[in-house]
């Protein structure tokens, strides 16, 4: 177990009241949270979203990615279902950090795609460690989930960490002309399962 549960409280949102649960990594002290809706104690499998932190998309309304759209859509879907979990995985910019993500944006402005930009900065295309999310689920008492994701890598890592994934639930939202190339790169180079609709300039 790489982390411990340290606090929880009620968190009202536009879609209903969640319980926010705070976790702390044992080795680093870094924090993550899960937002739990309804009584998940006897709910199997549990609808779950593993959402990676994206300050620019989640809080600053960036159209360069689909992150903020996915965050809102996942919370809505979980609340509509009546039970579920959203893990907010605090590994900004695929775990290269906020400032390096801005540096990657600058490289993308000159023609690199998101994978190439990370490589130019000396990082892998994706530096995240999803095993932390498996630990959070275990601490919440959840072993089987329906995972809201377009990313097969999340499925692979969570299953290898002992989580049973009974269904992949697509989460395709937020496509727009500003993130068209970004989403194409995720599909073509990172294996994300996306059904994209090309934009045309008239």
CSV table of N, CA and C in Angstrom, one decimal, residues 37-49 77-78 81-85 137 140-148 159 162-169:
chain,number,residue,atom,x,y,z
A,37,UNK,N,-20.0,9.1,-4.3
A,37,UNK,CA,-21.4,9.5,-4.3
A,37,UNK,C,-22.2,8.3,-3.9
A,38,UNK,N,-23.1,8.5,-3.0
A,38,UNK,CA,-24.0,7.4,-2.5
A,38,UNK,C,-23.3,6.4,-1.7
A,39,UNK,N,-24.0,5.3,-1.4
A,39,UNK,CA,-23.5,4.2,-0.6
A,39,UNK,C,-22.8,3.2,-1.5
A,40,UNK,N,-21.5,3.1,-1.5
A,40,UNK,CA,-20.8,2.2,-2.4
A,40,UNK,C,-20.5,0.8,-1.7
A,41,UNK,N,-21.0,0.7,-0.4
A,41,UNK,CA,-20.6,-0.4,0.4
A,41,UNK,C,-21.0,-1.7,-0.2
A,42,UNK,N,-22.2,-1.8,-0.7
A,42,UNK,CA,-22.8,-3.0,-1.3
A,42,UNK,C,-23.0,-2.9,-2.8
A,43,UNK,N,-22.4,-1.9,-3.4
A,43,UNK,CA,-22.6,-1.7,-4.9
A,43,UNK,C,-21.4,-2.4,-5.6
A,44,UNK,N,-21.7,-3.4,-6.4
A,44,UNK,CA,-20.6,-4.1,-7.2
A,44,UNK,C,-21.2,-4.4,-8.6
A,45,UNK,N,-20.5,-4.0,-9.6
A,45,UNK,CA,-19.3,-3.1,-9.6
A,45,UNK,C,-19.7,-1.6,-9.4
A,46,UNK,N,-18.7,-0.8,-9.1
A,46,UNK,CA,-19.0,0.6,-8.8
A,46,UNK,C,-18.5,1.4,-10.0
A,47,UNK,N,-19.4,2.3,-10.5
A,47,UNK,CA,-19.0,3.2,-11.6
A,47,UNK,C,-17.9,4.1,-11.1
A,48,UNK,N,-16.8,4.1,-11.8
A,48,UNK,CA,-15.6,4.8,-11.3
A,48,UNK,C,-14.9,5.6,-12.5
A,49,UNK,N,-14.5,6.8,-12.1
A,49,UNK,CA,-13.6,7.6,-13.1
A,49,UNK,C,-12.3,7.8,-12.4
A,77,UNK,N,-22.5,12.0,-14.5
A,77,UNK,CA,-22.9,10.6,-14.8
A,77,UNK,C,-22.9,9.8,-13.5
A,78,UNK,N,-22.0,10.0,-12.6
A,78,UNK,CA,-21.9,9.3,-11.4
A,78,UNK,C,-23.1,9.7,-10.5
A,81,UNK,N,-26.3,8.1,-11.8
A,81,UNK,CA,-26.4,6.7,-11.5
A,81,UNK,C,-26.8,6.5,-10.1
A,82,UNK,N,-26.4,7.4,-9.2
A,82,UNK,CA,-26.8,7.3,-7.8
A,82,UNK,C,-25.7,6.8,-6.9
A,83,UNK,N,-24.7,6.1,-7.5
A,83,UNK,CA,-23.5,5.7,-6.7
A,83,UNK,C,-22.3,5.8,-7.6
A,84,UNK,N,-21.1,6.0,-7.1
A,84,UNK,CA,-19.9,6.0,-7.9
A,84,UNK,C,-18.8,6.7,-7.2
A,85,UNK,N,-17.7,6.7,-7.9
A,85,UNK,CA,-16.4,7.3,-7.4
A,85,UNK,C,-15.7,8.0,-8.5
A,137,UNK,N,-8.8,2.8,-4.3
A,137,UNK,CA,-10.0,1.9,-4.4
A,137,UNK,C,-10.0,0.9,-3.3
A,140,UNK,N,-11.0,2.3,-0.1
A,140,UNK,CA,-12.4,2.6,-0.1
A,140,UNK,C,-13.3,1.3,0.0
A,141,UNK,N,-12.6,0.1,-0.1
A,141,UNK,CA,-13.3,-1.1,0.0
A,141,UNK,C,-13.9,-1.6,-1.3
A,142,UNK,N,-13.3,-1.1,-2.4
A,142,UNK,CA,-13.9,-1.4,-3.7
A,142,UNK,C,-12.9,-2.3,-4.5
A,143,UNK,N,-13.4,-3.4,-5.0
A,143,UNK,CA,-12.6,-4.4,-5.7
A,143,UNK,C,-13.0,-4.5,-7.2
A,144,UNK,N,-14.3,-4.2,-7.5
A,144,UNK,CA,-14.8,-4.4,-8.9
A,144,UNK,C,-15.4,-3.1,-9.3
A,145,UNK,N,-15.1,-2.6,-10.5
A,145,UNK,CA,-15.6,-1.3,-11.0
A,145,UNK,C,-16.0,-1.4,-12.5
A,146,UNK,N,-16.8,-0.4,-12.9
A,146,UNK,CA,-17.1,-0.1,-14.3
A,146,UNK,C,-16.3,1.2,-14.5
A,147,UNK,N,-15.3,1.1,-15.4
A,147,UNK,CA,-14.4,2.2,-15.5
A,147,UNK,C,-14.8,3.2,-16.6
A,148,UNK,N,-15.0,4.5,-16.3
A,148,UNK,CA,-15.2,5.5,-17.2
A,148,UNK,C,-13.9,5.9,-17.8
A,159,UNK,N,-6.0,-3.5,-13.6
A,159,UNK,CA,-6.2,-4.9,-13.5
A,159,UNK,C,-5.0,-5.7,-13.0
A,162,UNK,N,-4.9,-5.7,-9.3
A,162,UNK,CA,-5.9,-6.5,-8.6
A,162,UNK,C,-7.3,-5.9,-8.7
A,163,UNK,N,-7.5,-4.9,-9.4
A,163,UNK,CA,-8.9,-4.4,-9.5
A,163,UNK,C,-9.6,-5.1,-10.7
A,164,UNK,N,-10.8,-5.5,-10.4
A,164,UNK,CA,-11.6,-6.2,-11.4
A,164,UNK,C,-12.4,-5.1,-12.2
A,165,UNK,N,-12.2,-5.1,-13.5
A,165,UNK,CA,-13.0,-4.1,-14.3
A,165,UNK,C,-14.0,-4.9,-15.2
A,166,UNK,N,-15.2,-4.8,-14.8
A,166,UNK,CA,-16.3,-5.5,-15.5
A,166,UNK,C,-16.7,-4.9,-16.8
A,167,UNK,N,-16.5,-3.6,-17.0
A,167,UNK,CA,-16.9,-2.9,-18.2
A,167,UNK,C,-16.1,-1.6,-18.3
A,168,UNK,N,-15.8,-1.3,-19.6
A,168,UNK,CA,-15.3,0.0,-19.9
A,168,UNK,C,-16.4,0.9,-20.4
A,169,UNK,N,-16.6,2.0,-19.7
A,169,UNK,CA,-17.7,2.9,-20.1
A,169,UNK,C,-17.0,4.1,-20.8
